[in-house]
Amino acid sequence: MRQYKIFITAVAMLMVAASCKDADAPGPYGPVPTDAQLEWQKMEYYMFVHFGPNTFTDSEWGTGEEDPDVFAPTDLDCDQWARIAREAGMKGIIITAKHHDGFCLWPSKYSRHTVAQSAWRDGQGDVLRELSDACARYGLKFGVYISPWDRNHPAYGTERYNEVFVGCISEVLSEYGDVFELWFDGADDRQGDAPSKYRWKYFNATATTLQPDVVIFSDVGPGCRWVGNERGYAGETNWSRLDVEGFAPGRLSPSWDTLNTGNVHGSRWLPAEADVSIRPGWFYSPSTDDRLKTVDELMDIYYASVGRNANLLLNVPPDRTGRINPVDSARLMEFRDARTEAFHADYAKMSRAYSASVRGNSPKYAAANTVDGRYSTYWATDDSVTSASFTVYFRRSREISAVMLQEYIPLGQRVKEFSVECRQADGDSWKEVCRGTTIGYKRILRFDPVTATEVRFNILDSYASPLINNVAIY
Ligand code: FUL
């Protein structure tokens, strides 16, 4: 009897050992995000704030000749911005510290065109100080936009301007605590050869020396890339990879189409950020108080940005008082409510998920990982398997009209085609409800409502074993 037990135990141990074959963790595919890029990606949605002399002059591109006294908010309240951003579900705020007019919202030593030269708060004001403090108080991350193109600075266009710009970078990155993103605008007036004189490597090196985790935005990164339009739309196919060799921000950037989709085999991990304004312009104007984007338009933007593997940077420009206008904050809250309405009931949560293709048949990589709500557990197949399915089973039939999928991007972006099918409540028939190409960090797809008992996710093609860490079904 005892020998028999030992035999059974040995057989069981052998079976466990066999099932663990290939259950070692998958290796990375292609370039992968840094920790800072991953944390940045998880922010998903944050606020852009265009504020400066243009707020008061009804212009989008100031000439740089504005009297510093035009900058005169009567009731600046950065706490109000932060409170609204937080209530809107945003994770941070990026402010135009210096737009193309060159006016610095902080008392820079490198310019004579700043808050210190204005009558506002007797030249003692510092918008960056107030905003970074407010962000800290409200648990938001703080980010800074500075435009290399400067229509005021006397040194602009000369080699010396590089030192001026580096000086500005140093100030904003050393005086205001952690900066999660540094936003380099690629625009210029397309005259002269000033942009070709920009020393981008020097700018980037200065920034990362001061703050190693800052994510630097430009047309070509190095932290994240422009999405190629100002409508907030990423490509339906959107790789977080880009080839940057031989390119530079601005006129020397890759084509806007390429920025929109990334390069499938790009050599650098460079995820997209979709920037768009809630109003027709980037800066406040009383003439646009009744021309805000509708909730439906904002939802379309959300599906086309966060829903297509890009972060959404939504611009909400404060008005001349220095507060976010009530019409903008009301629209932000309606948009938040619409997202809550669309995404609050996730039927994948609490459901069972199963796949016949599991890496090494190990529970560690089972399909159950896609519905456990955890970021770092994922469903994986054996390395040789690049098309496979998993199914989510509901306890009872549900009417659904959207799905969300996430790839485990710490090991790279892999999936190139997928589809989703539902088993319909009225019998055995399966119906394809949507189909897509890339997934990346997050993909959300809408479809006409169907009543389903099961939802099957088919990875149709992938560059390597697909790694899906989460799905949701709404
Ligand atoms: C552009 C600028 O020219 C606009 O004024 C705005 O700041 C937008 C976000 O970027 O390049």
Short mmCIF file of C-alpha atoms and ligand atoms in Angstrom, two decimals:
data_model
loop_
_atom_site.label_atom_id
_atom_site.label_comp_id
_atom_site.label_asym_id
_atom_site.label_seq_id
_atom_site.Cartn_x
_atom_site.Cartn_y
_atom_site.Cartn_z
CA MET A 1 0.00 0.00 0.00
CA ARG A 2 2.78 2.37 1.02
CA GLN A 3 4.71 1.64 -2.19
CA TYR A 4 1.57 2.29 -4.18
CA LYS A 5 1.20 5.73 -2.55
CA ILE A 6 4.80 6.59 -3.33
CA PHE A 7 4.21 5.51 -6.93
CA ILE A 8 1.09 7.70 -7.23
CA THR A 9 2.92 10.68 -5.71
CA ALA A 10 5.83 10.22 -8.13
CA VAL A 11 3.47 10.06 -11.10
CA ALA A 12 1.65 13.20 -9.88
CA MET A 13 4.96 15.04 -9.50
CA LEU A 14 6.02 14.02 -12.99
CA MET A 15 2.72 15.26 -14.38
CA VAL A 16 3.13 18.63 -12.67
CA ALA A 17 6.70 18.85 -13.98
CA ALA A 18 5.53 18.02 -17.52
CA SER A 19 2.75 20.59 -17.37
CA CYS A 20 5.27 23.23 -16.31
CA LYS A 21 7.25 22.72 -19.51
CA ASP A 22 7.51 26.02 -21.34
CA ALA A 23 5.95 27.77 -18.37
CA ASP A 24 8.97 29.98 -17.99
CA ALA A 25 8.06 33.61 -18.49
CA PRO A 26 7.95 34.83 -22.09
CA GLY A 27 10.84 37.00 -23.24
CA PRO A 28 10.36 40.54 -24.53
CA TYR A 29 9.42 41.23 -28.14
CA GLY A 30 11.03 44.29 -29.77
CA PRO A 31 11.60 47.51 -27.83
CA VAL A 32 9.79 47.80 -24.50
CA PRO A 33 8.73 50.77 -22.36
CA THR A 34 10.88 52.13 -19.58
CA ASP A 35 9.26 52.13 -16.13
CA ALA A 36 8.56 55.85 -16.56
CA GLN A 37 6.90 55.29 -19.95
CA LEU A 38 4.75 52.54 -18.44
CA GLU A 39 3.66 54.76 -15.54
CA TRP A 40 2.96 57.54 -18.03
CA GLN A 41 0.82 55.21 -20.18
CA LYS A 42 -1.23 54.22 -17.18
CA MET A 43 -2.23 57.86 -16.66
CA GLU A 44 -4.36 57.65 -19.83
CA TYR A 45 -6.11 61.02 -19.50
CA TYR A 46 -4.84 64.38 -18.29
CA MET A 47 -5.34 68.10 -18.78
CA PHE A 48 -3.60 70.54 -21.08
CA VAL A 49 -3.74 74.17 -20.01
CA HIS A 50 -3.05 76.91 -22.55
CA PHE A 51 -2.72 80.13 -20.61
CA GLY A 52 -0.71 83.32 -21.18
CA PRO A 53 -0.93 86.68 -22.97
CA ASN A 54 -3.02 85.06 -25.75
CA THR A 55 -5.76 84.43 -23.17
CA PHE A 56 -6.24 88.20 -22.98
CA THR A 57 -5.69 89.21 -26.59
CA ASP A 58 -7.93 86.74 -28.40
CA SER A 59 -5.05 85.24 -30.31
CA GLU A 60 -3.60 81.78 -30.85
CA TRP A 61 -0.08 82.74 -31.83
CA GLY A 62 1.11 85.87 -30.02
CA THR A 63 3.71 87.99 -31.79
CA GLY A 64 6.00 88.30 -28.77
CA GLU A 65 5.53 92.06 -28.84
CA GLU A 66 2.65 92.10 -26.38
CA ASP A 67 3.06 94.35 -23.36
CA PRO A 68 3.70 91.99 -20.38
CA ASP A 69 0.90 93.87 -18.62
CA VAL A 70 -1.68 92.24 -20.87
CA PHE A 71 -1.18 89.15 -18.74
CA ALA A 72 -3.62 90.15 -16.00
CA PRO A 73 -5.74 87.35 -14.53
CA THR A 74 -8.04 88.94 -11.96
CA ASP A 75 -8.53 85.87 -9.80
CA LEU A 76 -5.98 83.17 -10.63
CA ASP A 77 -7.00 79.95 -8.88
CA CYS A 78 -4.85 76.92 -9.71
CA ASP A 79 -6.55 74.96 -6.94
CA GLN A 80 -9.76 75.30 -8.93
CA TRP A 81 -8.03 73.86 -12.04
CA ALA A 82 -6.67 70.95 -10.02
CA ARG A 83 -9.97 70.28 -8.30
CA ILE A 84 -11.79 70.21 -11.63
CA ALA A 85 -9.14 68.02 -13.26
CA ARG A 86 -9.31 65.53 -10.43
CA GLU A 87 -13.09 65.45 -10.42
CA ALA A 88 -13.02 64.98 -14.19
CA GLY A 89 -10.95 61.81 -13.73
CA MET A 90 -7.71 63.31 -15.04
CA LYS A 91 -4.35 62.29 -13.64
CA GLY A 92 -2.27 65.42 -14.22
CA ILE A 93 -1.98 68.91 -15.71
CA ILE A 94 0.48 70.17 -18.34
CA ILE A 95 0.75 73.96 -18.62
CA THR A 96 2.10 76.18 -21.41
CA ALA A 97 4.91 77.68 -19.37
CA LYS A 98 6.22 79.46 -22.49
CA HIS A 99 4.24 79.54 -25.72
CA HIS A 100 5.49 80.84 -29.08
CA ASP A 101 5.20 84.47 -27.89
CA GLY A 102 8.08 83.73 -25.51
CA PHE A 103 6.25 84.99 -22.40
CA CYS A 104 7.33 82.92 -19.39
CA LEU A 105 4.70 82.16 -16.74
CA TRP A 106 7.52 81.87 -14.23
CA PRO A 107 10.12 84.56 -13.41
CA SER A 108 12.83 83.17 -15.70
CA LYS A 109 16.33 84.60 -15.47
CA TYR A 110 16.80 83.88 -19.17
CA SER A 111 14.18 86.26 -20.53
CA ARG A 112 12.94 89.83 -20.11
CA HIS A 113 9.45 88.82 -21.14
CA THR A 114 7.98 87.09 -18.09
CA VAL A 115 5.54 87.44 -15.22
CA ALA A 116 8.25 89.37 -13.39
CA GLN A 117 8.00 92.19 -15.96
CA SER A 118 4.21 92.35 -15.68
CA ALA A 119 2.10 94.32 -13.26
CA TRP A 120 0.30 91.12 -12.24
CA ARG A 121 0.93 90.64 -8.51
CA ASP A 122 3.44 93.48 -8.73
CA GLY A 123 5.81 91.27 -10.70
CA GLN A 124 5.99 88.78 -7.83
CA GLY A 125 3.71 86.13 -9.32
CA ASP A 126 4.70 82.64 -10.49
CA VAL A 127 2.03 80.52 -12.17
CA LEU A 128 4.22 77.40 -12.19
CA ARG A 129 4.69 77.64 -8.45
CA GLU A 130 0.97 77.95 -7.83
CA LEU A 131 0.06 75.16 -10.23
CA SER A 132 2.72 72.69 -9.08
CA ASP A 133 1.66 73.29 -5.46
CA ALA A 134 -2.01 72.80 -6.39
CA CYS A 135 -1.24 69.58 -8.26
CA ALA A 136 0.63 68.23 -5.23
CA ARG A 137 -2.32 69.12 -3.00
CA TYR A 138 -4.78 67.33 -5.28
CA GLY A 139 -2.67 64.24 -6.00
CA LEU A 140 -2.11 65.16 -9.64
CA LYS A 141 1.08 64.98 -11.67
CA PHE A 142 2.52 68.22 -12.95
CA GLY A 143 3.83 68.71 -16.50
CA VAL A 144 5.36 71.57 -18.46
CA TYR A 145 5.05 72.67 -22.10
CA ILE A 146 7.76 74.96 -23.42
CA SER A 147 7.96 76.11 -27.00
CA PRO A 148 11.40 76.17 -28.62
CA TRP A 149 10.01 78.64 -31.16
CA ASP A 150 10.21 82.03 -29.45
CA ARG A 151 8.96 85.17 -31.18
CA ASN A 152 10.23 87.49 -28.48
CA HIS A 153 13.71 86.46 -27.43
CA PRO A 154 16.44 88.59 -29.03
CA ALA A 155 18.75 85.57 -29.26
CA TYR A 156 16.21 83.43 -31.09
CA GLY A 157 17.67 81.93 -34.24
CA THR A 158 21.27 82.16 -33.03
CA GLU A 159 23.45 79.50 -31.47
CA ARG A 160 23.18 81.35 -28.16
CA TYR A 161 19.44 80.68 -28.03
CA ASN A 162 20.21 77.01 -27.30
CA GLU A 163 21.73 78.15 -24.00
CA VAL A 164 18.67 80.29 -23.29
CA PHE A 165 16.36 77.35 -23.95
CA VAL A 166 18.48 75.00 -21.86
CA GLY A 167 18.39 77.58 -19.09
CA CYS A 168 14.58 77.58 -19.25
CA ILE A 169 14.49 73.77 -19.18
CA SER A 170 16.76 73.78 -16.15
CA GLU A 171 14.59 76.24 -14.28
CA VAL A 172 11.31 74.45 -14.86
CA LEU A 173 12.82 71.09 -14.00
CA SER A 174 14.64 72.15 -10.85
CA GLU A 175 12.31 74.59 -9.13
CA TYR A 176 8.90 72.92 -9.12
CA GLY A 177 9.25 69.34 -7.93
CA ASP A 178 8.62 66.29 -10.07
CA VAL A 179 7.63 66.97 -13.67
CA PHE A 180 6.03 63.94 -15.30
CA GLU A 181 6.12 65.25 -18.86
CA LEU A 182 8.08 67.92 -20.71
CA TRP A 183 6.24 68.97 -23.88
CA PHE A 184 8.34 70.29 -26.77
CA ASP A 185 6.16 71.94 -29.39
CA GLY A 186 7.28 71.34 -32.95
CA ALA A 187 5.57 74.39 -34.46
CA ASP A 188 7.43 77.31 -36.01
CA ASP A 189 6.55 79.94 -38.55
CA ARG A 190 8.50 78.12 -41.27
CA GLN A 191 10.77 81.08 -41.92
CA GLY A 192 14.49 81.21 -41.61
CA ASP A 193 16.57 78.27 -40.49
CA ALA A 194 16.24 78.61 -36.72
CA PRO A 195 14.68 75.16 -36.16
CA SER A 196 17.61 73.42 -37.79
CA LYS A 197 19.82 75.09 -35.20
CA TYR A 198 17.96 73.56 -32.25
CA ARG A 199 20.27 71.27 -30.31
CA TRP A 200 17.73 68.64 -29.40
CA LYS A 201 20.22 66.21 -27.89
CA TYR A 202 21.44 68.93 -25.57
CA PHE A 203 17.85 69.82 -24.58
CA ASN A 204 16.96 66.18 -23.88
CA ALA A 205 20.17 65.43 -22.02
CA THR A 206 19.69 68.50 -19.81
CA ALA A 207 16.16 67.41 -18.98
CA THR A 208 16.95 63.78 -18.19
CA THR A 209 20.00 64.71 -16.14
CA LEU A 210 17.79 66.85 -13.91
CA GLN A 211 14.81 64.46 -13.86
CA PRO A 212 15.62 60.96 -15.14
CA ASP A 213 11.94 59.93 -15.14
CA VAL A 214 10.57 62.88 -17.10
CA VAL A 215 8.77 61.71 -20.25
CA ILE A 216 9.79 64.02 -23.08
CA PHE A 217 7.11 64.67 -25.70
CA SER A 218 7.91 65.75 -29.24
CA ASP A 219 7.18 64.52 -32.75
CA VAL A 220 9.92 61.95 -32.19
CA GLY A 221 10.04 61.63 -28.42
CA PRO A 222 12.26 60.38 -26.85
CA GLY A 223 9.53 59.68 -24.24
CA CYS A 224 6.28 59.85 -26.21
CA ARG A 225 5.26 61.06 -29.65
CA TRP A 226 2.73 63.43 -31.19
CA VAL A 227 -0.19 61.55 -32.71
CA GLY A 228 0.03 63.48 -36.00
CA ASN A 229 -3.12 65.64 -35.68
CA GLU A 230 -4.76 68.02 -33.24
CA ARG A 231 -8.16 66.31 -33.35
CA GLY A 232 -7.34 63.72 -30.67
CA TYR A 233 -7.49 60.75 -33.04
CA ALA A 234 -4.93 57.95 -33.04
CA GLY A 235 -4.80 55.52 -35.94
CA GLU A 236 -7.00 52.43 -35.73
CA THR A 237 -3.71 50.66 -36.17
CA ASN A 238 -1.37 52.21 -33.65
CA TRP A 239 2.03 50.75 -32.86
CA SER A 240 3.91 52.17 -29.89
CA ARG A 241 7.10 51.88 -31.92
CA LEU A 242 8.71 54.48 -34.15
CA ASP A 243 11.83 54.86 -36.27
CA VAL A 244 13.43 58.14 -35.33
CA GLU A 245 16.83 57.88 -37.00
CA GLY A 246 17.36 60.90 -39.28
CA PHE A 247 14.23 62.70 -38.02
CA ALA A 248 13.77 65.65 -35.65
CA PRO A 249 10.79 67.46 -34.13
CA GLY A 250 8.98 70.00 -36.31
CA ARG A 251 9.58 70.23 -40.02
CA LEU A 252 11.99 67.32 -40.01
CA SER A 253 9.50 64.96 -38.38
CA PRO A 254 8.22 61.70 -39.87
CA SER A 255 5.04 62.17 -41.90
CA TRP A 256 1.91 62.90 -39.89
CA ASP A 257 0.42 59.64 -41.14
CA THR A 258 3.36 57.74 -39.75
CA LEU A 259 3.04 59.53 -36.40
CA ASN A 260 -0.61 58.51 -36.38
CA THR A 261 0.07 54.78 -36.69
CA GLY A 262 3.66 54.35 -35.54
CA ASN A 263 6.06 52.05 -37.38
CA VAL A 264 5.22 48.37 -37.11
CA HIS A 265 8.89 47.44 -36.75
CA GLY A 266 10.07 50.76 -35.32
CA SER A 267 13.26 50.58 -33.33
CA ARG A 268 12.23 52.84 -30.42
CA TRP A 269 9.39 52.41 -27.89
CA LEU A 270 7.50 55.66 -28.53
CA PRO A 271 3.81 55.61 -27.60
CA ALA A 272 1.39 58.22 -28.95
CA GLU A 273 -0.22 61.10 -27.09
CA ALA A 274 -3.35 62.62 -28.61
CA ASP A 275 -3.73 66.34 -27.88
CA VAL A 276 -6.95 68.18 -28.60
CA SER A 277 -8.79 71.21 -27.24
CA ILE A 278 -12.26 71.22 -25.73
CA ARG A 279 -12.76 74.52 -27.61
CA PRO A 280 -12.10 75.40 -31.25
CA GLY A 281 -8.86 77.19 -30.25
CA TRP A 282 -6.11 76.33 -27.77
CA PHE A 283 -6.46 79.58 -25.81
CA TYR A 284 -9.56 80.99 -24.14
CA SER A 285 -11.73 83.37 -26.11
CA PRO A 286 -15.15 84.67 -25.07
CA SER A 287 -16.20 84.05 -28.68
CA THR A 288 -15.97 80.28 -28.14
CA ASP A 289 -17.98 80.03 -24.90
CA ASP A 290 -20.81 78.40 -26.84
CA ARG A 291 -18.66 76.31 -29.16
CA LEU A 292 -17.32 73.60 -26.88
CA LYS A 293 -17.10 70.02 -28.10
CA THR A 294 -20.21 68.05 -27.28
CA VAL A 295 -20.17 65.05 -24.98
CA ASP A 296 -20.66 62.81 -28.02
CA GLU A 297 -17.66 64.37 -29.72
CA LEU A 298 -15.58 63.95 -26.56
CA MET A 299 -16.65 60.31 -26.31
CA ASP A 300 -15.63 59.75 -29.94
CA ILE A 301 -12.27 61.30 -29.10
CA TYR A 302 -11.93 59.06 -26.06
CA TYR A 303 -12.56 55.90 -28.09
CA ALA A 304 -10.15 57.17 -30.74
CA SER A 305 -7.36 57.97 -28.27
CA VAL A 306 -7.42 55.97 -25.03
CA GLY A 307 -9.41 53.36 -26.97
CA ARG A 308 -6.66 53.16 -29.58
CA ASN A 309 -3.53 52.82 -27.50
CA ALA A 310 -2.85 56.55 -27.02
CA ASN A 311 -2.98 58.86 -24.03
CA LEU A 312 -5.50 61.71 -24.18
CA LEU A 313 -4.28 65.23 -23.41
CA LEU A 314 -7.41 67.36 -23.34
CA ASN A 315 -6.90 71.13 -23.38
CA VAL A 316 -9.13 73.18 -21.09
CA PRO A 317 -8.04 76.83 -21.28
CA PRO A 318 -8.70 79.03 -18.23
CA ASP A 319 -10.46 82.32 -18.91
CA ARG A 320 -9.40 85.88 -18.17
CA THR A 321 -10.15 85.60 -14.49
CA GLY A 322 -7.57 82.80 -14.28
CA ARG A 323 -10.23 80.21 -13.55
CA ILE A 324 -11.69 77.45 -15.68
CA ASN A 325 -14.91 78.81 -17.08
CA PRO A 326 -18.11 77.16 -15.79
CA VAL A 327 -19.09 76.02 -19.29
CA ASP A 328 -15.85 74.05 -19.61
CA SER A 329 -16.05 72.47 -16.18
CA ALA A 330 -19.70 71.51 -16.73
CA ARG A 331 -18.78 69.82 -20.03
CA LEU A 332 -15.90 67.94 -18.37
CA MET A 333 -18.26 66.55 -15.73
CA GLU A 334 -20.81 65.52 -18.37
CA PHE A 335 -18.01 63.76 -20.22
CA ARG A 336 -16.95 62.02 -17.01
CA ASP A 337 -20.54 60.89 -16.39
CA ALA A 338 -20.80 59.55 -19.95
CA ARG A 339 -17.65 57.46 -19.42
CA THR A 340 -18.94 56.18 -16.09
CA GLU A 341 -22.21 55.26 -17.76
CA ALA A 342 -20.41 53.46 -20.61
CA PHE A 343 -17.86 51.60 -18.52
CA HIS A 344 -19.24 51.02 -15.03
CA ALA A 345 -20.78 47.59 -15.68
CA ASP A 346 -17.95 45.27 -16.70
CA TYR A 347 -19.40 41.80 -17.18
CA ALA A 348 -15.97 40.23 -17.57
CA LYS A 349 -15.30 40.92 -13.92
CA MET A 350 -16.69 38.03 -11.88
CA SER A 351 -16.96 35.87 -15.01
CA ARG A 352 -15.03 32.71 -15.81
CA ALA A 353 -12.48 32.74 -18.62
CA TYR A 354 -10.99 29.70 -20.35
CA SER A 355 -8.52 28.94 -23.11
CA ALA A 356 -7.32 25.66 -24.57
CA SER A 357 -4.00 27.36 -25.44
CA VAL A 358 -2.11 28.16 -22.30
CA ARG A 359 1.61 28.55 -22.03
CA GLY A 360 3.03 25.26 -20.76
CA ASN A 361 -0.50 24.42 -19.57
CA SER A 362 0.48 26.38 -16.50
CA PRO A 363 -2.19 28.08 -14.34
CA LYS A 364 0.25 30.97 -14.12
CA TYR A 365 -0.67 31.94 -17.71
CA ALA A 366 -4.32 30.87 -17.71
CA ALA A 367 -7.07 32.91 -19.36
CA ALA A 368 -8.47 33.63 -15.87
CA ASN A 369 -5.75 36.28 -15.67
CA THR A 370 -7.62 38.39 -18.20
CA VAL A 371 -10.57 38.90 -15.85
CA ASP A 372 -8.80 39.24 -12.50
CA GLY A 373 -8.45 43.03 -12.79
CA ARG A 374 -4.73 42.84 -12.08
CA TYR A 375 -2.21 44.54 -14.32
CA SER A 376 0.71 42.17 -14.02
CA THR A 377 -0.95 38.78 -14.56
CA TYR A 378 -1.66 37.78 -18.13
CA TRP A 379 -2.82 35.01 -20.42
CA ALA A 380 0.03 33.70 -22.60
CA THR A 381 0.49 30.93 -25.14
CA ASP A 382 3.53 28.83 -25.94
CA ASP A 383 6.13 30.74 -27.93
CA SER A 384 5.25 28.91 -31.14
CA VAL A 385 1.56 29.86 -30.91
CA THR A 386 0.69 33.21 -32.45
CA SER A 387 -3.03 32.72 -33.01
CA ALA A 388 -5.29 31.48 -30.23
CA SER A 389 -8.54 32.26 -28.45
CA PHE A 390 -10.00 32.55 -25.00
CA THR A 391 -13.62 32.73 -23.97
CA VAL A 392 -15.39 34.60 -21.19
CA TYR A 393 -18.53 32.86 -19.86
CA PHE A 394 -21.31 34.92 -18.25
CA ARG A 395 -23.49 33.49 -15.49
CA ARG A 396 -26.50 34.73 -17.38
CA SER A 397 -27.05 36.42 -20.71
CA ARG A 398 -26.12 40.08 -20.95
CA GLU A 399 -26.69 42.84 -23.44
CA ILE A 400 -23.29 44.17 -24.43
CA SER A 401 -22.00 46.80 -26.85
CA ALA A 402 -18.28 47.31 -26.20
CA VAL A 403 -15.12 45.43 -25.27
CA MET A 404 -11.76 46.52 -23.91
CA LEU A 405 -8.50 44.58 -24.31
CA GLN A 406 -5.03 45.20 -22.91
CA GLU A 407 -1.73 43.72 -23.97
CA TYR A 408 0.97 43.27 -21.35
CA ILE A 409 3.25 45.91 -22.89
CA PRO A 410 6.14 45.57 -20.42
CA LEU A 411 7.12 42.73 -22.77
CA GLY A 412 6.43 44.68 -25.98
CA GLN A 413 3.55 45.11 -28.40
CA ARG A 414 2.74 41.97 -30.38
CA VAL A 415 -0.83 41.52 -31.62
CA LYS A 416 -1.49 42.52 -35.24
CA GLU A 417 -5.04 41.27 -35.71
CA PHE A 418 -7.90 40.13 -33.49
CA SER A 419 -11.65 39.60 -33.54
CA VAL A 420 -14.39 39.26 -30.94
CA GLU A 421 -17.36 36.93 -31.27
CA CYS A 422 -20.42 36.42 -29.10
CA ARG A 423 -22.48 33.34 -28.50
CA GLN A 424 -25.99 34.68 -28.75
CA ALA A 425 -28.56 34.06 -26.09
CA ASP A 426 -31.07 32.63 -28.54
CA GLY A 427 -29.16 29.46 -29.32
CA ASP A 428 -25.84 28.23 -30.50
CA SER A 429 -24.95 30.76 -33.13
CA TRP A 430 -21.76 32.80 -32.89
CA LYS A 431 -21.64 36.30 -34.21
CA GLU A 432 -18.54 38.38 -34.88
CA VAL A 433 -19.14 41.76 -33.23
CA CYS A 434 -15.87 43.50 -33.95
CA ARG A 435 -12.43 43.12 -35.42
CA GLY A 436 -9.29 45.14 -35.05
CA THR A 437 -5.58 45.26 -35.76
CA THR A 438 -3.37 46.50 -32.94
CA ILE A 439 -4.18 46.38 -29.22
CA GLY A 440 -1.21 47.79 -27.29
CA TYR A 441 -1.71 49.19 -23.81
CA LYS A 442 -5.47 49.51 -24.33
CA ARG A 443 -8.01 49.02 -27.10
CA ILE A 444 -11.73 49.71 -26.78
CA LEU A 445 -14.23 48.84 -29.51
CA ARG A 446 -17.94 49.61 -29.74
CA PHE A 447 -20.54 47.64 -31.67
CA ASP A 448 -24.30 47.34 -32.03
CA PRO A 449 -25.78 45.84 -28.85
CA VAL A 450 -26.10 42.04 -28.75
CA THR A 451 -27.36 39.73 -26.05
CA ALA A 452 -24.69 37.17 -25.31
CA THR A 453 -23.88 34.33 -22.97
CA GLU A 454 -20.22 33.97 -23.98
CA VAL A 455 -17.64 36.25 -25.56
CA ARG A 456 -14.71 34.78 -27.48
CA PHE A 457 -11.56 36.82 -28.05
CA ASN A 458 -9.60 35.55 -31.04
CA ILE A 459 -6.02 36.64 -31.51
CA LEU A 460 -5.76 36.07 -35.25
CA ASP A 461 -2.15 37.05 -35.74
CA SER A 462 0.67 38.22 -33.56
CA TYR A 463 4.41 38.77 -33.88
CA ALA A 464 5.01 36.59 -30.83
CA SER A 465 2.98 34.73 -28.22
CA PRO A 466 0.09 37.11 -27.40
CA LEU A 467 0.07 38.39 -23.79
CA ILE A 468 -3.35 39.69 -22.75
CA ASN A 469 -3.52 40.96 -19.19
CA ASN A 470 -7.04 42.36 -19.06
CA VAL A 471 -10.32 42.45 -20.90
CA ALA A 472 -13.58 44.16 -20.04
CA ILE A 473 -17.01 43.67 -21.56
CA TYR A 474 -19.62 46.44 -21.33
C1 FUL B 1 0.86 73.70 -31.71
C2 FUL B 1 0.91 75.17 -31.35
O1 FUL B 1 1.25 75.96 -32.47
C3 FUL B 1 -0.46 75.53 -30.83
O2 FUL B 1 -0.56 76.90 -30.51
C4 FUL B 1 -0.74 74.67 -29.60
O3 FUL B 1 0.14 75.02 -28.56
C5 FUL B 1 -0.61 73.20 -29.95
C6 FUL B 1 -0.78 72.29 -28.76
O4 FUL B 1 0.64 72.94 -30.53
O5 FUL B 1 1.99 73.28 -32.33
#
